Amino acid sequence: MNFSFTYPKHWVPMGEDENVKVVELARSDSDWSRIGDRVSESLPNFRVVRMRRIQHKPLWRLYQTGKLLLATRLGRPYSEALDLNEKELFHGTHNPDPIFDEAGGGFDFRICRGGAYGKGAYFAQHAAYPVFVHPRAAKQNGAYELFVARVALGTPRDYKNACKGDLIRPPIESDGKNKKALYDSATGTEGNLRWFKHHDPEIQAKIRNSGSFYGKQYIVYANNQSYPSLLVEIQQLPVLEMFSLPMMWTKEKGPILANNGKGDRRHPREFEYPVAFEGPPEICSWLSWIDVGCHNHHGRIHVESKTSNSKATVECATWLDSQVHGAEVTSLAYRKTGKLAHRRVFLPERLEEKGVVGSEASIHEDGKAMADQRAIFVATRKLDWDHRRNLRFNLTHTDGCKLFFSKWADTVLFSVCAMVITSSLPLSKLQAGEIRFDHAQFKEKAWEKDEWGGKWKAFNVRFAPAFKEKPKVACGFSALDCRGSSARLKVTPSNITKEGFDVVVGTWADTEIFWCKPTWIAHEGQLAAL
């Protein structure tokens, strides 16, 4: 039989002495969209972020030899068009380098521990299997590396939902009376993955309930029946991203960006998302730190934000007649799924100046609470007050539908805006709350002093229930009693664990804070992975 090795036509040219070449593929390459669709079959919230073609002459020749032997066993003349039950399958890895070695033997199962179908090279029908069922460690950027392999299966022995862990070669094909030749490979669903466990109960339930889908795998017992054609990196599309940006001003000019022609001055900053959203997300922002001086009559500060799918632009603004030294803006960008929502709630301007007065506004546009609403976060987004008076106000949400605002008689507030976030996500994924204590309880806890002239108090928060892994936490404030000419407050999370964290309330030594109400929001690091 005459047999000559030919290399794929779509390979880029290689020198005669060049045995291995790894080629970066562009998003416009047909392989990118085709494999992207395959990934989405089982991981709809993941996408391909990098793809490399592996042009490995020795391994290609080894694979072609394996296909020739397989054709011979099947009694068929070999040709490129011969159907040897060749499939394109996934194989997880945390270190792809051995595959690139010129002297490498491909998927070398001799060094594996064995699995549900013995000691062989395992390949999955769906990308979710190497990501969740038998995961390899993700890279620092959160990406998973998967080989896409061409596997010549021939005639596989289908164990369905049973397992056969003692195999070291394909089983013998038998008609029940006379033993025949060996099968060429094996396949099964590993007990329909009924044993699968995951820290996220939703992922665990979804994979267990569809174990025959997610568990489908193929095993070959010779290294000449598979070829690693592509190495892809996939990342989970973000559901939400929470970040904080400090905004600093110069003493001479106020905000870094001077007058914009509208009587105000703005300091914009950009934040690039670690992983881009599939489309522009929703975004909301609030104040977690303010430092407003005493040189002018008005204390005015507010935040704005806008976003594309890859980065957010956050602005902190003040007016020409206000002395703002600094601030910190915390933002939450999230994919619109119906389980998270936010609203800017404006309170009436020119509020009464006498007595403790109140004003009520709806949290939701339709006045009704979100279905299955489990968490509410309230923080201050805008303040405009007479700096010659004390700054004393309180924002409180009631019955999940309304926001109640109150202030003291010696406070003159021109405008107030709250940022309200509501969630129907399970509390195991997202929680929010506020630290409620009265003036006496706040005063009981002594201020700690630092070496930079500041002072702080820490208050502990316990999650209920505890998270399965360390969450991301952000803070704000919805009430403040700051008497004197300077309004300085910083609220930050510290000592974050799965069980809880400390809210640190900080200010400067010459600022009198009699009371405040810190608010917080915490979420699991990854959401809605499947």
Short mmCIF file of C-alpha atoms in Angstrom, two decimals:
data_model
loop_
_atom_site.label_atom_id
_atom_site.label_comp_id
_atom_site.label_asym_id
_atom_site.label_seq_id
_atom_site.Cartn_x
_atom_site.Cartn_y
_atom_site.Cartn_z
CA MET A 1 0.00 0.00 0.00
CA ASN A 2 1.41 3.39 -0.98
CA PHE A 3 0.92 5.97 1.73
CA SER A 4 2.26 9.51 1.82
CA PHE A 5 1.83 12.16 4.47
CA THR A 6 0.10 15.38 3.45
CA TYR A 7 -0.41 18.31 5.76
CA PRO A 8 -3.65 20.33 6.00
CA LYS A 9 -4.04 22.94 3.29
CA HIS A 10 -5.07 25.65 5.78
CA TRP A 11 -1.74 25.44 7.64
CA VAL A 12 0.54 28.42 7.14
CA PRO A 13 3.79 27.55 5.33
CA MET A 14 6.54 25.93 7.37
CA GLY A 15 10.21 25.41 6.57
CA GLU A 16 11.52 21.95 5.76
CA ASP A 17 13.40 21.82 9.06
CA GLU A 18 10.53 23.35 11.03
CA ASN A 19 8.54 20.71 12.89
CA VAL A 20 6.30 22.75 15.16
CA LYS A 21 4.57 26.08 14.59
CA VAL A 22 1.92 27.68 16.79
CA VAL A 23 -0.22 30.19 14.88
CA GLU A 24 -2.35 32.90 16.52
CA LEU A 25 -5.78 33.04 14.91
CA ALA A 26 -7.82 36.18 14.39
CA ARG A 27 -11.47 36.47 15.38
CA SER A 28 -12.32 36.55 11.69
CA ASP A 29 -10.96 33.01 11.22
CA SER A 30 -13.67 30.43 10.52
CA ASP A 31 -12.34 28.21 13.33
CA TRP A 32 -13.03 31.00 15.84
CA SER A 33 -16.76 31.23 15.16
CA ARG A 34 -17.17 27.47 14.76
CA ILE A 35 -15.47 26.60 18.05
CA GLY A 36 -17.17 29.57 19.73
CA ASP A 37 -20.52 28.02 18.83
CA ARG A 38 -19.37 24.68 20.22
CA VAL A 39 -18.35 26.29 23.51
CA SER A 40 -21.71 28.07 23.77
CA GLU A 41 -23.59 24.77 23.49
CA SER A 42 -22.74 23.97 27.12
CA LEU A 43 -21.28 27.27 28.36
CA PRO A 44 -23.56 30.04 27.07
CA ASN A 45 -21.97 32.56 29.44
CA PHE A 46 -18.42 31.91 28.21
CA ARG A 47 -16.68 33.09 25.10
CA VAL A 48 -13.42 32.40 23.28
CA VAL A 49 -10.79 35.10 23.97
CA ARG A 50 -7.76 33.50 22.32
CA MET A 51 -7.20 30.72 19.79
CA ARG A 52 -4.01 29.13 18.48
CA ARG A 53 -3.60 26.54 15.75
CA ILE A 54 -1.05 23.83 16.46
CA GLN A 55 0.93 22.80 13.38
CA HIS A 56 2.92 19.82 14.68
CA LYS A 57 4.35 17.71 11.86
CA PRO A 58 5.49 14.70 13.98
CA LEU A 59 2.12 14.47 15.77
CA TRP A 60 0.24 14.89 12.50
CA ARG A 61 2.20 12.02 10.93
CA LEU A 62 1.56 9.93 14.05
CA TYR A 63 -2.17 10.66 13.79
CA GLN A 64 -2.29 9.80 10.09
CA THR A 65 -0.51 6.52 10.83
CA GLY A 66 -3.13 5.77 13.50
CA LYS A 67 -5.93 6.43 11.04
CA LEU A 68 -4.25 4.14 8.51
CA LEU A 69 -4.05 1.32 11.09
CA LEU A 70 -7.66 1.95 12.08
CA ALA A 71 -8.76 1.72 8.44
CA THR A 72 -6.80 -1.52 8.08
CA ARG A 73 -8.51 -3.03 11.13
CA LEU A 74 -11.86 -2.05 9.69
CA GLY A 75 -10.91 -3.63 6.37
CA ARG A 76 -11.35 -0.41 4.40
CA PRO A 77 -8.94 1.26 1.96
CA TYR A 78 -7.59 4.44 3.55
CA SER A 79 -8.34 7.86 2.14
CA GLU A 80 -8.74 11.34 3.60
CA ALA A 81 -12.48 11.07 2.94
CA LEU A 82 -12.84 7.77 4.80
CA ASP A 83 -15.28 8.03 7.69
CA LEU A 84 -13.44 6.77 10.76
CA ASN A 85 -15.95 8.33 13.15
CA GLU A 86 -13.66 11.31 13.61
CA LYS A 87 -14.90 13.90 16.08
CA GLU A 88 -13.71 17.29 17.31
CA LEU A 89 -13.60 17.09 21.12
CA PHE A 90 -12.39 19.07 24.14
CA HIS A 91 -9.52 18.25 26.48
CA GLY A 92 -8.71 20.44 29.51
CA THR A 93 -5.16 21.42 30.44
CA HIS A 94 -3.30 23.60 32.93
CA ASN A 95 0.02 23.28 31.09
CA PRO A 96 -0.10 22.94 27.30
CA ASP A 97 3.69 23.16 26.82
CA PRO A 98 4.40 19.39 26.57
CA ILE A 99 2.15 19.21 23.49
CA PHE A 100 4.35 21.80 21.76
CA ASP A 101 7.49 19.72 22.29
CA GLU A 102 8.89 18.32 19.04
CA ALA A 103 9.61 15.01 20.77
CA GLY A 104 6.26 14.89 22.54
CA GLY A 105 3.87 12.01 22.15
CA GLY A 106 0.64 13.96 22.04
CA PHE A 107 -1.95 13.18 24.72
CA ASP A 108 0.25 10.81 26.72
CA PHE A 109 -2.11 8.84 28.97
CA ARG A 110 0.79 6.76 30.36
CA ILE A 111 1.30 9.44 33.00
CA CYS A 112 -2.39 9.78 33.94
CA ARG A 113 -4.00 8.27 37.04
CA GLY A 114 -6.86 6.68 35.17
CA GLY A 115 -10.53 7.53 35.33
CA ALA A 116 -14.05 6.20 35.03
CA TYR A 117 -13.07 4.23 31.92
CA GLY A 118 -9.57 3.17 32.84
CA LYS A 119 -6.22 4.45 31.68
CA GLY A 120 -6.61 6.30 28.40
CA ALA A 121 -6.79 9.75 26.82
CA TYR A 122 -10.12 11.39 27.73
CA PHE A 123 -12.00 13.83 25.52
CA ALA A 124 -15.30 15.58 26.24
CA GLN A 125 -18.16 16.27 23.87
CA HIS A 126 -18.89 19.55 25.65
CA ALA A 127 -16.60 22.30 26.97
CA ALA A 128 -18.44 22.42 30.31
CA TYR A 129 -16.94 19.06 31.31
CA PRO A 130 -13.27 20.17 31.54
CA VAL A 131 -14.32 23.52 33.04
CA PHE A 132 -16.63 22.25 35.80
CA VAL A 133 -16.62 18.48 36.19
CA HIS A 134 -12.88 17.84 36.22
CA PRO A 135 -11.57 21.40 36.15
CA ARG A 136 -8.02 22.52 35.65
CA ALA A 137 -6.87 25.68 37.41
CA ALA A 138 -7.79 28.86 35.57
CA LYS A 139 -5.09 31.30 34.55
CA GLN A 140 -4.54 34.57 36.43
CA ASN A 141 -6.91 36.36 34.07
CA GLY A 142 -9.63 33.80 34.86
CA ALA A 143 -9.36 32.06 31.47
CA TYR A 144 -9.50 28.30 31.02
CA GLU A 145 -7.29 26.61 28.43
CA LEU A 146 -8.79 23.80 26.39
CA PHE A 147 -7.40 21.71 23.56
CA VAL A 148 -9.69 21.06 20.64
CA ALA A 149 -8.60 17.66 19.35
CA ARG A 150 -9.39 15.61 16.29
CA VAL A 151 -10.10 12.09 17.55
CA ALA A 152 -10.55 9.03 15.33
CA LEU A 153 -12.94 6.85 17.34
CA GLY A 154 -13.68 4.06 14.91
CA THR A 155 -16.21 1.80 16.61
CA PRO A 156 -16.54 2.77 20.30
CA ARG A 157 -17.93 0.62 23.09
CA ASP A 158 -20.79 2.63 24.59
CA TYR A 159 -21.08 2.11 28.35
CA LYS A 160 -23.92 4.65 28.54
CA ASN A 161 -24.25 5.70 32.21
CA ALA A 162 -22.13 2.83 33.54
CA CYS A 163 -18.40 3.06 34.34
CA LYS A 164 -15.54 0.66 33.68
CA GLY A 165 -12.51 1.84 35.60
CA ASP A 166 -10.20 -1.17 34.99
CA LEU A 167 -9.72 -0.70 31.23
CA ILE A 168 -6.18 -0.42 29.86
CA ARG A 169 -7.23 -0.98 26.25
CA PRO A 170 -10.53 -0.95 24.35
CA PRO A 171 -12.81 -3.83 25.40
CA ILE A 172 -13.39 -6.88 23.22
CA GLU A 173 -16.28 -6.68 20.82
CA SER A 174 -18.50 -9.72 21.32
CA ASP A 175 -21.84 -10.92 19.98
CA GLY A 176 -22.50 -12.88 23.16
CA LYS A 177 -21.29 -16.19 21.70
CA ASN A 178 -18.00 -15.67 19.93
CA LYS A 179 -15.42 -13.11 20.87
CA LYS A 180 -14.46 -10.78 18.05
CA ALA A 181 -11.89 -8.03 17.64
CA LEU A 182 -11.31 -5.14 20.03
CA TYR A 183 -13.42 -2.03 19.94
CA ASP A 184 -11.49 1.06 18.84
CA SER A 185 -12.44 3.32 21.76
CA ALA A 186 -14.93 3.74 24.60
CA THR A 187 -17.64 6.24 25.45
CA GLY A 188 -20.02 6.91 28.35
CA THR A 189 -21.53 9.55 30.60
CA GLU A 190 -19.76 8.67 33.86
CA GLY A 191 -22.85 7.67 35.80
CA ASN A 192 -24.76 10.65 34.33
CA LEU A 193 -22.67 12.70 36.78
CA ARG A 194 -25.05 11.96 39.65
CA TRP A 195 -22.03 12.17 41.98
CA PHE A 196 -21.05 15.69 40.85
CA LYS A 197 -20.60 18.32 43.56
CA HIS A 198 -20.06 22.06 43.28
CA HIS A 199 -20.04 24.92 45.77
CA ASP A 200 -22.75 26.65 43.71
CA PRO A 201 -25.98 24.65 44.22
CA GLU A 202 -27.45 25.96 40.95
CA ILE A 203 -24.50 24.69 38.90
CA GLN A 204 -24.54 21.40 40.79
CA ALA A 205 -28.24 20.87 40.14
CA LYS A 206 -28.02 21.84 36.48
CA ILE A 207 -25.16 19.44 35.72
CA ARG A 208 -26.68 16.58 37.73
CA ASN A 209 -30.07 17.02 36.11
CA SER A 210 -28.51 16.92 32.63
CA GLY A 211 -25.68 14.49 33.35
CA SER A 212 -26.18 12.53 30.13
CA PHE A 213 -25.48 15.77 28.23
CA TYR A 214 -22.63 17.26 30.27
CA GLY A 215 -20.99 13.91 31.01
CA LYS A 216 -20.64 12.64 27.43
CA GLN A 217 -16.99 11.67 26.88
CA TYR A 218 -14.79 9.53 24.63
CA ILE A 219 -11.65 7.60 25.50
CA VAL A 220 -8.91 6.26 23.23
CA TYR A 221 -6.16 3.93 24.39
CA ALA A 222 -3.52 4.69 21.74
CA ASN A 223 -1.80 8.03 21.30
CA ASN A 224 -2.04 7.82 17.50
CA GLN A 225 -5.82 8.23 17.51
CA SER A 226 -5.89 11.91 18.47
CA TYR A 227 -4.33 15.15 17.29
CA PRO A 228 -4.34 18.51 19.19
CA SER A 229 -5.43 20.85 16.43
CA LEU A 230 -6.31 23.99 18.44
CA LEU A 231 -5.57 25.51 21.84
CA VAL A 232 -8.34 27.89 22.95
CA GLU A 233 -8.76 30.13 25.96
CA ILE A 234 -12.30 30.79 27.18
CA GLN A 235 -13.50 33.26 29.78
CA GLN A 236 -16.78 33.68 31.57
CA LEU A 237 -18.74 36.71 30.46
CA PRO A 238 -19.13 39.01 33.45
CA VAL A 239 -22.52 39.30 35.10
CA LEU A 240 -21.42 42.23 37.20
CA GLU A 241 -18.28 44.19 38.02
CA MET A 242 -17.83 46.38 41.11
CA PHE A 243 -15.02 48.91 41.41
CA SER A 244 -13.98 52.06 43.28
CA LEU A 245 -12.07 55.04 41.88
CA PRO A 246 -10.50 57.82 44.00
CA MET A 247 -11.05 61.35 42.70
CA MET A 248 -8.38 63.85 43.79
CA TRP A 249 -8.37 67.60 43.29
CA THR A 250 -5.53 70.12 43.43
CA LYS A 251 -5.75 72.85 46.04
CA GLU A 252 -5.07 75.59 43.50
CA LYS A 253 -7.55 74.72 40.76
CA GLY A 254 -10.18 72.55 42.34
CA PRO A 255 -11.06 69.65 40.03
CA ILE A 256 -8.40 68.51 37.61
CA LEU A 257 -10.68 69.45 34.71
CA ALA A 258 -11.54 73.12 34.93
CA ASN A 259 -14.82 74.92 34.18
CA ASN A 260 -16.69 73.11 31.39
CA GLY A 261 -18.74 76.17 30.47
CA LYS A 262 -21.76 75.15 32.55
CA GLY A 263 -20.61 76.48 35.91
CA ASP A 264 -19.36 73.16 37.21
CA ARG A 265 -16.05 71.31 37.21
CA ARG A 266 -15.63 67.61 36.63
CA HIS A 267 -13.04 64.95 37.26
CA PRO A 268 -13.51 61.97 34.90
CA ARG A 269 -11.75 58.64 35.29
CA GLU A 270 -11.89 55.50 33.18
CA PHE A 271 -12.04 51.89 34.33
CA GLU A 272 -11.38 49.05 31.92
CA TYR A 273 -13.29 45.89 32.74
CA PRO A 274 -11.03 42.84 33.30
CA VAL A 275 -13.33 40.95 30.93
CA ALA A 276 -15.48 42.89 28.48
CA PHE A 277 -19.24 42.49 28.67
CA GLU A 278 -21.07 41.02 25.70
CA GLY A 279 -22.81 44.36 25.21
CA PRO A 280 -22.92 47.64 27.14
CA PRO A 281 -24.00 46.82 30.72
CA GLU A 282 -26.16 48.82 33.08
CA ILE A 283 -24.09 50.99 35.45
CA CYS A 284 -24.76 52.89 38.65
CA SER A 285 -22.45 54.90 40.92
CA TRP A 286 -22.41 56.38 44.41
CA LEU A 287 -20.15 58.16 46.90
CA SER A 288 -18.06 56.16 49.36
CA TRP A 289 -15.77 59.02 50.40
CA ILE A 290 -16.21 62.80 50.51
CA ASP A 291 -13.83 65.58 51.55
CA VAL A 292 -15.52 68.96 51.22
CA GLY A 293 -13.70 71.97 52.67
CA CYS A 294 -14.94 75.03 54.52
CA HIS A 295 -13.89 77.91 52.28
CA ASN A 296 -17.20 78.57 50.54
CA HIS A 297 -20.89 78.66 51.34
CA HIS A 298 -21.93 75.67 49.26
CA GLY A 299 -21.00 72.03 49.60
CA ARG A 300 -21.83 70.43 46.29
CA ILE A 301 -20.79 67.06 44.94
CA HIS A 302 -22.38 64.48 42.66
CA VAL A 303 -21.38 61.57 40.41
CA GLU A 304 -22.24 60.45 36.91
CA SER A 305 -21.22 57.33 34.96
CA LYS A 306 -21.52 55.87 31.49
CA THR A 307 -20.17 52.70 29.96
CA SER A 308 -19.38 50.70 26.87
CA ASN A 309 -18.96 46.94 26.85
CA SER A 310 -15.23 47.24 27.63
CA LYS A 311 -14.80 50.26 29.93
CA ALA A 312 -16.64 52.71 32.15
CA THR A 313 -16.21 56.47 32.49
CA VAL A 314 -17.02 57.84 35.94
CA GLU A 315 -17.21 61.56 36.72
CA CYS A 316 -17.27 63.32 40.05
CA ALA A 317 -18.49 66.89 39.72
CA THR A 318 -18.74 69.99 41.87
CA TRP A 319 -19.55 73.64 41.27
CA LEU A 320 -17.25 76.63 40.93
CA ASP A 321 -18.27 77.93 44.35
CA SER A 322 -17.51 74.66 46.20
CA GLN A 323 -14.21 73.49 47.65
CA VAL A 324 -14.04 69.73 47.13
CA HIS A 325 -10.63 68.27 48.01
CA GLY A 326 -11.34 64.66 47.17
CA ALA A 327 -13.84 61.85 46.85
CA GLU A 328 -14.19 58.19 46.00
CA VAL A 329 -16.82 56.89 43.62
CA THR A 330 -17.90 53.26 43.75
CA SER A 331 -19.69 51.78 40.75
CA LEU A 332 -21.56 48.61 39.87
CA ALA A 333 -21.85 47.53 36.24
CA TYR A 334 -24.10 44.58 35.55
CA ARG A 335 -25.63 42.61 32.71
CA LYS A 336 -29.36 43.14 32.51
CA THR A 337 -30.97 39.85 33.52
CA GLY A 338 -34.06 41.04 35.39
CA LYS A 339 -32.56 40.04 38.74
CA LEU A 340 -30.73 43.33 39.37
CA ALA A 341 -32.01 46.85 38.95
CA HIS A 342 -31.02 50.34 40.01
CA ARG A 343 -32.68 53.72 40.15
CA ARG A 344 -31.58 57.25 40.94
CA VAL A 345 -34.09 58.64 43.43
CA PHE A 346 -34.21 62.44 43.60
CA LEU A 347 -35.61 64.11 46.67
CA PRO A 348 -37.42 67.47 46.35
CA GLU A 349 -35.22 70.53 46.16
CA ARG A 350 -35.42 73.53 48.54
CA LEU A 351 -36.47 71.38 51.47
CA GLU A 352 -37.96 73.11 54.49
CA GLU A 353 -35.45 74.69 56.82
CA LYS A 354 -37.34 74.26 60.09
CA GLY A 355 -37.73 71.09 62.11
CA VAL A 356 -36.91 67.52 61.23
CA VAL A 357 -38.66 67.23 57.91
CA GLY A 358 -39.23 64.27 55.67
CA SER A 359 -39.91 63.42 52.10
CA GLU A 360 -40.93 60.11 50.53
CA ALA A 361 -40.18 58.71 47.07
CA SER A 362 -40.73 55.41 45.32
CA ILE A 363 -37.74 53.09 44.87
CA HIS A 364 -39.26 51.57 41.73
CA GLU A 365 -40.71 53.40 38.75
CA ASP A 366 -44.01 51.53 39.01
CA GLY A 367 -44.11 51.81 42.81
CA LYS A 368 -44.00 48.01 43.25
CA ALA A 369 -41.20 45.89 44.66
CA MET A 370 -39.22 43.60 42.35
CA ALA A 371 -40.54 40.03 42.20
CA ASP A 372 -38.74 37.88 44.79
CA GLN A 373 -36.82 40.94 45.95
CA ARG A 374 -34.22 39.86 48.52
CA ALA A 375 -31.79 42.75 48.95
CA ILE A 376 -31.81 46.56 48.84
CA PHE A 377 -28.76 48.79 48.80
CA VAL A 378 -29.08 52.55 49.36
CA ALA A 379 -26.24 55.05 49.09
CA THR A 380 -25.74 58.77 48.51
CA ARG A 381 -25.12 59.89 44.94
CA LYS A 382 -25.49 63.67 45.19
CA LEU A 383 -25.41 66.29 47.95
CA ASP A 384 -25.93 70.06 47.69
CA TRP A 385 -26.11 71.91 51.00
CA ASP A 386 -25.35 75.21 52.72
CA HIS A 387 -21.84 74.72 54.02
CA ARG A 388 -22.36 77.29 56.78
CA ARG A 389 -24.80 74.89 58.45
CA ASN A 390 -24.41 71.37 59.77
CA LEU A 391 -24.87 68.45 57.34
CA ARG A 392 -27.42 66.13 58.97
CA PHE A 393 -29.61 63.81 56.88
CA ASN A 394 -30.95 60.25 56.79
CA LEU A 395 -32.15 58.00 53.93
CA THR A 396 -34.20 54.95 54.95
CA HIS A 397 -35.96 52.39 52.77
CA THR A 398 -39.28 51.01 53.94
CA ASP A 399 -41.24 47.89 52.87
CA GLY A 400 -38.96 47.42 49.85
CA CYS A 401 -40.85 50.04 47.86
CA LYS A 402 -40.28 53.48 49.34
CA LEU A 403 -37.35 55.67 50.31
CA PHE A 404 -37.88 58.07 53.20
CA PHE A 405 -35.66 61.13 53.58
CA SER A 406 -35.30 63.24 56.71
CA LYS A 407 -33.06 66.09 57.85
CA TRP A 408 -32.49 68.19 60.94
CA ALA A 409 -33.63 71.75 61.57
CA ASP A 410 -30.14 73.22 61.38
CA THR A 411 -29.43 71.73 57.95
CA VAL A 412 -30.16 73.52 54.68
CA LEU A 413 -30.21 71.01 51.81
CA PHE A 414 -30.79 72.21 48.26
CA SER A 415 -30.70 68.84 46.53
CA VAL A 416 -30.26 65.17 47.42
CA CYS A 417 -30.09 62.11 45.16
CA ALA A 418 -29.87 58.50 46.33
CA MET A 419 -28.72 55.47 44.39
CA VAL A 420 -30.89 52.43 45.08
CA ILE A 421 -30.01 48.90 43.93
CA THR A 422 -32.49 46.06 44.27
CA SER A 423 -31.79 42.36 43.76
CA SER A 424 -33.77 39.15 43.46
CA LEU A 425 -30.62 37.00 43.30
CA PRO A 426 -30.33 34.32 46.00
CA LEU A 427 -28.68 35.56 49.18
CA SER A 428 -25.97 32.96 48.59
CA LYS A 429 -24.94 35.09 45.59
CA LEU A 430 -25.65 38.70 46.58
CA GLN A 431 -26.42 40.42 49.88
CA ALA A 432 -26.81 44.05 50.91
CA GLY A 433 -27.58 45.91 54.08
CA GLU A 434 -26.90 48.81 56.39
CA ILE A 435 -25.45 49.16 59.86
CA ARG A 436 -28.17 50.60 62.05
CA PHE A 437 -27.20 52.20 65.32
CA ASP A 438 -28.33 55.36 67.06
CA HIS A 439 -26.19 58.32 68.06
CA ALA A 440 -25.43 56.84 71.48
CA GLN A 441 -24.26 53.50 70.07
CA PHE A 442 -22.06 55.25 67.53
CA LYS A 443 -20.58 57.47 70.22
CA GLU A 444 -19.86 54.53 72.54
CA LYS A 445 -17.22 53.14 70.18
CA ALA A 446 -14.05 55.15 70.59
CA TRP A 447 -12.18 56.59 67.62
CA GLU A 448 -8.87 54.97 66.76
CA LYS A 449 -6.17 57.35 65.52
CA ASP A 450 -3.67 56.76 62.74
CA GLU A 451 -0.27 58.31 62.09
CA TRP A 452 -1.55 60.50 59.24
CA GLY A 453 -3.87 62.62 61.35
CA GLY A 454 -7.00 60.61 60.73
CA LYS A 455 -9.35 58.65 62.98
CA TRP A 456 -11.57 55.65 62.38
CA LYS A 457 -14.04 53.18 63.85
CA ALA A 458 -14.67 49.61 62.66
CA PHE A 459 -18.00 47.77 62.83
CA ASN A 460 -18.39 44.07 62.08
CA VAL A 461 -20.92 42.66 59.60
CA ARG A 462 -21.85 38.97 59.40
CA PHE A 463 -23.23 37.50 56.20
CA ALA A 464 -26.43 35.47 56.45
CA PRO A 465 -25.88 32.98 55.00
CA ALA A 466 -22.09 32.83 54.70
CA PHE A 467 -20.75 32.85 51.14
CA LYS A 468 -19.12 29.72 49.71
CA GLU A 469 -16.04 31.75 48.76
CA LYS A 470 -14.67 35.19 49.62
CA PRO A 471 -17.03 37.77 48.09
CA LYS A 472 -16.42 41.21 46.66
CA VAL A 473 -17.69 43.99 48.95
CA ALA A 474 -18.31 47.71 48.46
CA CYS A 475 -19.63 50.36 50.83
CA GLY A 476 -21.45 53.67 50.82
CA PHE A 477 -23.43 55.76 53.29
CA SER A 478 -27.09 56.73 53.53
CA ALA A 479 -27.01 58.99 56.59
CA LEU A 480 -24.58 61.49 58.09
CA ASP A 481 -24.50 63.83 61.08
CA CYS A 482 -21.46 66.01 60.47
CA ARG A 483 -21.35 69.22 62.44
CA GLY A 484 -18.94 71.99 61.59
CA SER A 485 -17.61 73.54 58.44
CA SER A 486 -15.95 70.44 56.93
CA ALA A 487 -17.68 67.30 55.69
CA ARG A 488 -15.20 64.46 55.60
CA LEU A 489 -16.20 60.80 55.60
CA LYS A 490 -14.79 57.60 54.14
CA VAL A 491 -16.50 54.20 54.38
CA THR A 492 -14.49 51.17 53.30
CA PRO A 493 -14.68 47.36 53.71
CA SER A 494 -11.83 45.54 55.46
CA ASN A 495 -10.92 42.01 56.65
CA ILE A 496 -13.28 40.35 54.16
CA THR A 497 -13.93 36.63 54.66
CA LYS A 498 -16.66 34.20 53.60
CA GLU A 499 -18.41 34.82 56.92
CA GLY A 500 -18.29 38.62 57.12
CA PHE A 501 -16.18 41.77 57.09
CA ASP A 502 -15.50 45.05 58.93
CA VAL A 503 -16.93 48.38 57.81
CA VAL A 504 -14.34 51.05 58.58
CA VAL A 505 -15.72 54.57 59.10
CA GLY A 506 -12.91 57.10 58.77
CA THR A 507 -12.52 60.86 58.95
CA TRP A 508 -9.96 63.52 59.84
CA ALA A 509 -8.97 64.55 63.35
CA ASP A 510 -10.55 68.02 63.02
CA THR A 511 -13.90 66.75 61.70
CA GLU A 512 -16.80 66.05 64.04
CA ILE A 513 -18.93 63.12 62.98
CA PHE A 514 -21.63 62.38 65.53
CA TRP A 515 -23.33 59.64 63.55
CA CYS A 516 -23.49 57.98 60.16
CA LYS A 517 -25.15 54.98 58.56
CA PRO A 518 -22.79 52.84 56.47
CA THR A 519 -24.37 50.67 53.77
CA TRP A 520 -22.82 47.71 51.99
CA ILE A 521 -23.29 45.33 49.08
CA ALA A 522 -21.48 42.01 48.61
CA HIS A 523 -21.56 39.49 45.79
CA GLU A 524 -20.07 36.15 44.92
CA GLY A 525 -17.01 36.41 42.67
CA GLN A 526 -18.61 34.58 39.73
CA LEU A 527 -22.31 34.51 38.94
CA ALA A 528 -24.46 32.57 36.49
CA ALA A 529 -21.63 30.47 35.08
CA LEU A 530 -24.00 28.06 33.29
#
